[in-house]
Amino acid sequence: MDVQFAQLIVNGIAVGSIIALAAVGLTLTYGILRLSNFAHGDFLTLGAYLTLIVNALGVNIWLSMILAAAGTVGAMLLAEKLLWSRMRSIRASSTTLIIISIGLALFLRNGIIFLWGGKNQNYNLPVTPALEFGELRIPQNQILVLGLAVLAIVSLHYLLQNTKIGKAMRAVADDLDLARVSGINVDRVVLWTWVIAGTFTSLGGSMYGLITAVRPNMGWFLILPLFASVILGGIGNPYGAIAAAFIIGIVQEVSTPWLGSQYKQGIALLIMILVLLIRPKGLFKGTM
């Protein structure tokens, strides 16, 4: 295998890991809350910046990620309290929800620029040499990103399949009214949905900061691959979103020599369109 091609595949797996984590949160909020949240990418950015702040205080990067996830979850719960719960109570249309989420995205992004400026920043980390496998060089951060993503995905699988709240989330995703009539505490499910979405999204942002620079528009540039992963994997299906994220991440990176890095975001849209022409409901069945 050509070394450059192999290197691009490795890069694609790392990017796919990040897209997968964030796409899980996005597909859960749609599957359970029926919310197409265009502010999701900016919450990812918020997680990266909160990690940056805590890390700059001398805190270990892994602990910084955990504290940043708690902060991001808090911000999402605040948005739920002030915006989304009220919109659900008046049964706002999906168009209204999309417009509000775009407004929230702009608010978050400009707030980040106001507080931290628009320049690229990096975590305070020791310089580590890349691992060499023949002519292939793999940065240690990329291996860490993949390992953390796998650990998070395995944890999510256990939560959804083996815990009471996971089964309740699946029931609400299938039929909200039936779940409510069956005695499921829907408000508790909503709370846990935001906790899981916030945690995974923040971790995705923190990991993206590990392999690139932390910048205000980092999440916005990922919003197209995120939505493409969610739709391609079957809306509301976290496992489908994860699989689609790795497909999109790898294809985006592999396409770079031919299309250039400036066009690789469009690859996500192209893949989504081509697959939906053949399978209108995505690669996998929707909902959990």
Coordinates of C-alpha atoms in Angstrom, one line a residue:
M1 CA 0.0 0.0 0.0
D2 CA 1.2 3.5 -0.9
V3 CA 2.6 5.2 2.3
Q4 CA 0.7 8.5 1.6
F5 CA -2.5 6.6 1.1
A6 CA -2.0 4.7 4.4
Q7 CA -1.2 7.9 6.1
L8 CA -4.4 9.5 4.9
I9 CA -6.4 6.5 6.1
V10 CA -4.9 6.8 9.6
N11 CA -5.7 10.5 9.6
G12 CA -9.3 9.7 8.4
I13 CA -9.7 7.2 11.3
A14 CA -8.7 9.9 13.8
V15 CA -11.1 12.4 12.2
G16 CA -13.8 9.8 12.0
S17 CA -13.4 9.1 15.8
I18 CA -14.1 12.7 16.5
I19 CA -17.0 13.0 14.2
A20 CA -18.4 9.7 15.6
L21 CA -18.4 11.1 19.2
A22 CA -20.1 14.3 18.3
A23 CA -22.6 12.6 15.9
V24 CA -23.7 10.3 18.7
G25 CA -24.9 13.4 20.7
L26 CA -26.5 14.9 17.6
T27 CA -28.4 11.8 16.7
L28 CA -29.6 11.2 20.3
T29 CA -31.0 14.7 20.5
Y30 CA -32.9 14.2 17.3
G31 CA -34.0 10.7 17.9
I32 CA -35.3 11.4 21.4
L33 CA -36.1 15.2 21.4
R34 CA -36.8 15.6 17.6
L35 CA -34.4 18.5 17.6
S36 CA -32.1 19.3 14.7
N37 CA -29.6 21.2 16.7
F38 CA -27.3 23.4 14.5
A39 CA -25.6 24.7 17.6
H40 CA -24.2 21.2 18.2
G41 CA -20.9 22.0 16.5
D42 CA -20.4 25.1 18.6
F43 CA -21.0 23.1 21.8
L44 CA -18.1 21.0 20.5
T45 CA -16.0 24.1 20.2
L46 CA -17.1 25.1 23.7
G47 CA -15.8 21.8 25.1
A48 CA -12.4 22.4 23.4
Y49 CA -12.1 25.9 24.9
L50 CA -13.1 24.8 28.4
T51 CA -10.4 22.1 28.1
L52 CA -8.0 24.7 27.0
I53 CA -8.8 26.9 30.0
V54 CA -8.5 24.2 32.6
N55 CA -5.4 22.8 31.0
A56 CA -3.8 26.3 31.0
L57 CA -4.2 26.3 34.8
G58 CA -1.8 23.4 35.0
V59 CA -4.4 20.6 35.2
N60 CA -3.7 17.3 33.5
I61 CA -5.2 17.2 30.0
W62 CA -7.3 14.1 30.8
L63 CA -8.8 15.7 33.9
S64 CA -9.2 18.9 31.9
M65 CA -11.3 17.0 29.4
I66 CA -13.6 15.6 32.2
L67 CA -14.1 19.0 33.7
A68 CA -14.8 20.5 30.3
A69 CA -17.4 17.8 29.6
A70 CA -19.1 18.8 32.9
G71 CA -19.1 22.4 31.8
T72 CA -20.5 21.6 28.4
V73 CA -23.2 19.5 29.9
G74 CA -24.1 22.4 32.1
A75 CA -24.3 24.8 29.1
M76 CA -26.6 22.3 27.3
L77 CA -28.8 21.9 30.3
L78 CA -29.1 25.7 30.6
A79 CA -30.1 25.8 26.9
E80 CA -32.7 23.1 27.6
K81 CA -34.1 25.0 30.5
L82 CA -34.3 28.4 28.8
L83 CA -35.1 27.3 25.2
W84 CA -35.9 23.8 24.3
S85 CA -38.3 22.8 27.1
R86 CA -40.3 26.0 26.5
M87 CA -40.4 25.3 22.7
R88 CA -41.6 21.7 23.4
S89 CA -44.3 23.0 25.8
I90 CA -45.8 25.2 23.0
R91 CA -45.2 22.5 20.4
A92 CA -43.0 24.7 18.2
S93 CA -42.5 23.6 14.6
S94 CA -39.3 22.0 13.4
T95 CA -38.6 25.1 11.4
T96 CA -38.8 27.3 14.5
L97 CA -36.4 25.0 16.3
I98 CA -33.9 25.0 13.5
I99 CA -33.9 28.8 13.4
I100 CA -33.5 29.0 17.2
S101 CA -30.6 26.5 17.1
I102 CA -28.8 28.6 14.4
G103 CA -29.2 31.7 16.5
L104 CA -27.8 29.8 19.5
A105 CA -24.9 28.7 17.4
L106 CA -24.1 32.3 16.4
F107 CA -24.4 33.3 20.1
L108 CA -22.0 30.6 21.2
R109 CA -19.4 31.3 18.5
N110 CA -19.4 35.0 18.9
G111 CA -19.3 34.6 22.7
I112 CA -16.2 32.4 22.4
I113 CA -14.5 34.9 20.1
F114 CA -15.4 37.7 22.6
L115 CA -13.9 35.8 25.5
W116 CA -10.9 34.1 23.9
G117 CA -10.2 35.9 20.6
G118 CA -10.1 34.5 17.1
K119 CA -6.6 33.1 17.0
N120 CA -5.6 29.5 17.0
Q121 CA -4.5 28.1 20.4
N122 CA -3.0 24.9 21.6
Y123 CA -3.1 22.8 24.7
N124 CA -0.1 22.9 27.1
L125 CA 1.2 19.4 26.2
P126 CA 4.7 18.0 26.1
V127 CA 6.0 17.3 22.6
T128 CA 5.9 13.6 21.8
P129 CA 7.6 11.9 18.8
A130 CA 5.4 10.2 16.3
L131 CA 5.4 6.4 16.3
E132 CA 7.1 4.9 13.2
F133 CA 5.8 1.8 11.4
G134 CA 8.2 1.5 8.5
E135 CA 7.7 4.7 6.5
L136 CA 4.3 5.3 8.2
R137 CA 4.4 7.9 10.9
I138 CA 1.4 8.0 13.4
P139 CA 1.3 10.9 15.9
Q140 CA 0.6 9.5 19.4
N141 CA -2.3 11.9 19.8
Q142 CA -4.1 10.2 17.0
I143 CA -3.7 6.8 18.7
L144 CA -5.0 8.3 22.0
V145 CA -8.0 9.9 20.1
L146 CA -9.0 6.5 18.6
G147 CA -8.5 4.7 21.9
L148 CA -10.7 7.2 23.8
A149 CA -13.3 7.1 21.1
V150 CA -13.5 3.3 21.3
L151 CA -13.8 3.4 25.1
A152 CA -16.5 6.0 24.9
I153 CA -18.5 4.1 22.3
V154 CA -18.3 0.8 24.3
S155 CA -19.5 2.7 27.3
L156 CA -22.4 4.1 25.3
H157 CA -23.3 0.6 24.1
Y158 CA -23.4 -0.7 27.6
L159 CA -25.5 2.2 28.8
L160 CA -28.1 1.8 26.0
Q161 CA -28.4 -1.9 26.2
N162 CA -27.9 -2.9 29.8
T163 CA -29.1 0.0 32.0
K164 CA -32.6 1.1 32.9
I165 CA -32.1 4.6 31.6
G166 CA -30.8 3.3 28.3
K167 CA -33.9 1.1 27.8
A168 CA -36.1 4.1 28.7
M169 CA -34.2 6.2 26.1
R170 CA -34.8 3.6 23.4
A171 CA -38.5 3.5 24.3
V172 CA -38.9 7.2 24.2
A173 CA -37.1 7.3 20.8
D174 CA -39.5 4.7 19.4
D175 CA -42.7 6.3 20.7
L176 CA -42.8 9.2 23.1
D177 CA -46.5 9.1 23.9
L178 CA -46.5 5.4 24.5
A179 CA -43.4 5.6 26.7
R180 CA -45.1 8.3 28.8
V181 CA -48.3 6.2 29.1
S182 CA -46.2 3.2 30.1
G183 CA -44.9 5.2 33.2
I184 CA -41.5 6.2 31.9
N185 CA -40.2 9.4 33.4
V186 CA -39.7 11.3 30.1
D187 CA -38.2 14.4 31.9
R188 CA -35.5 12.1 33.3
V189 CA -34.8 10.7 29.9
V190 CA -34.5 14.2 28.5
L191 CA -32.0 15.1 31.2
W192 CA -29.9 12.0 30.5
T193 CA -30.0 12.7 26.8
W194 CA -28.4 16.1 27.3
V195 CA -25.8 14.6 29.8
I196 CA -24.8 12.0 27.3
A197 CA -24.9 14.4 24.3
G198 CA -22.9 17.0 26.1
T199 CA -20.3 14.6 27.4
F200 CA -19.6 13.0 24.0
T201 CA -19.7 16.3 22.1
S202 CA -17.3 17.9 24.6
L203 CA -14.9 14.9 24.4
G204 CA -15.1 15.2 20.6
G205 CA -14.1 18.8 20.8
S206 CA -11.3 18.2 23.2
M207 CA -9.9 15.4 21.1
Y208 CA -10.1 17.5 17.9
G209 CA -8.0 20.1 19.8
L210 CA -5.4 17.3 20.4
I211 CA -4.8 16.7 16.7
T212 CA -5.5 20.3 15.4
A213 CA -5.5 23.8 16.9
V214 CA -8.3 25.1 19.1
R215 CA -10.2 27.8 17.1
P216 CA -13.6 29.4 17.3
N217 CA -15.0 27.9 14.0
M218 CA -13.7 24.4 14.5
G219 CA -17.2 23.0 15.4
W220 CA -18.9 24.9 12.7
F221 CA -16.7 23.4 10.0
L222 CA -17.7 19.9 11.4
I223 CA -21.4 20.5 11.3
L224 CA -21.8 19.3 7.7
P225 CA -20.0 16.0 8.4
L226 CA -21.9 15.6 11.6
F227 CA -25.3 15.9 10.0
A228 CA -24.2 13.8 7.1
S229 CA -23.2 11.0 9.6
V230 CA -26.5 11.2 11.4
I231 CA -28.6 11.1 8.2
L232 CA -26.3 8.5 6.5
G233 CA -26.4 6.2 9.5
G234 CA -30.2 6.4 9.9
I235 CA -31.6 9.3 11.9
G236 CA -31.7 8.5 15.6
N237 CA -29.4 5.4 15.4
P238 CA -26.2 6.1 17.3
Y239 CA -24.5 2.9 16.0
G240 CA -25.3 3.9 12.4
A241 CA -24.0 7.4 13.1
I242 CA -20.7 6.0 14.4
A243 CA -20.2 3.7 11.3
A244 CA -21.1 6.6 8.9
A245 CA -18.7 8.9 10.8
F246 CA -15.8 6.6 10.1
I247 CA -16.8 6.2 6.5
I248 CA -17.0 10.0 6.0
G249 CA -13.8 10.7 8.0
I250 CA -11.7 8.3 5.9
V251 CA -13.2 9.2 2.5
Q252 CA -12.7 12.9 3.3
E253 CA -9.0 12.5 4.1
V254 CA -8.3 10.1 1.2
S255 CA -9.9 12.5 -1.3
T256 CA -7.5 15.3 -0.3
P257 CA -4.7 14.6 -2.9
W258 CA -7.2 14.9 -5.7
L259 CA -9.6 17.6 -4.5
G260 CA -7.5 19.6 -2.1
S261 CA -8.2 20.1 1.6
Q262 CA -10.6 23.1 0.8
Y263 CA -13.1 20.8 -0.8
K264 CA -13.0 17.7 1.5
Q265 CA -16.0 19.0 3.6
G266 CA -18.1 18.7 0.5
I267 CA -17.3 15.0 0.3
A268 CA -19.5 14.4 3.3
L269 CA -22.4 15.9 1.4
L270 CA -21.7 14.1 -1.8
I271 CA -21.5 10.7 0.0
M272 CA -24.8 11.4 1.8
I273 CA -26.6 12.3 -1.4
L274 CA -25.3 9.3 -3.3
V275 CA -26.3 6.9 -0.5
L276 CA -29.7 8.5 0.0
L277 CA -30.5 8.1 -3.7
I278 CA -30.1 4.3 -3.2
R279 CA -31.3 4.0 0.4
P280 CA -33.5 7.0 1.3
K281 CA -33.6 6.1 5.0
G282 CA -29.8 5.8 5.3
L283 CA -27.4 2.8 5.6
F284 CA -29.1 1.6 8.8
K285 CA -32.5 1.6 10.4
G286 CA -33.3 4.8 12.2
T287 CA -33.9 5.2 16.0
M288 CA -32.3 3.1 18.7

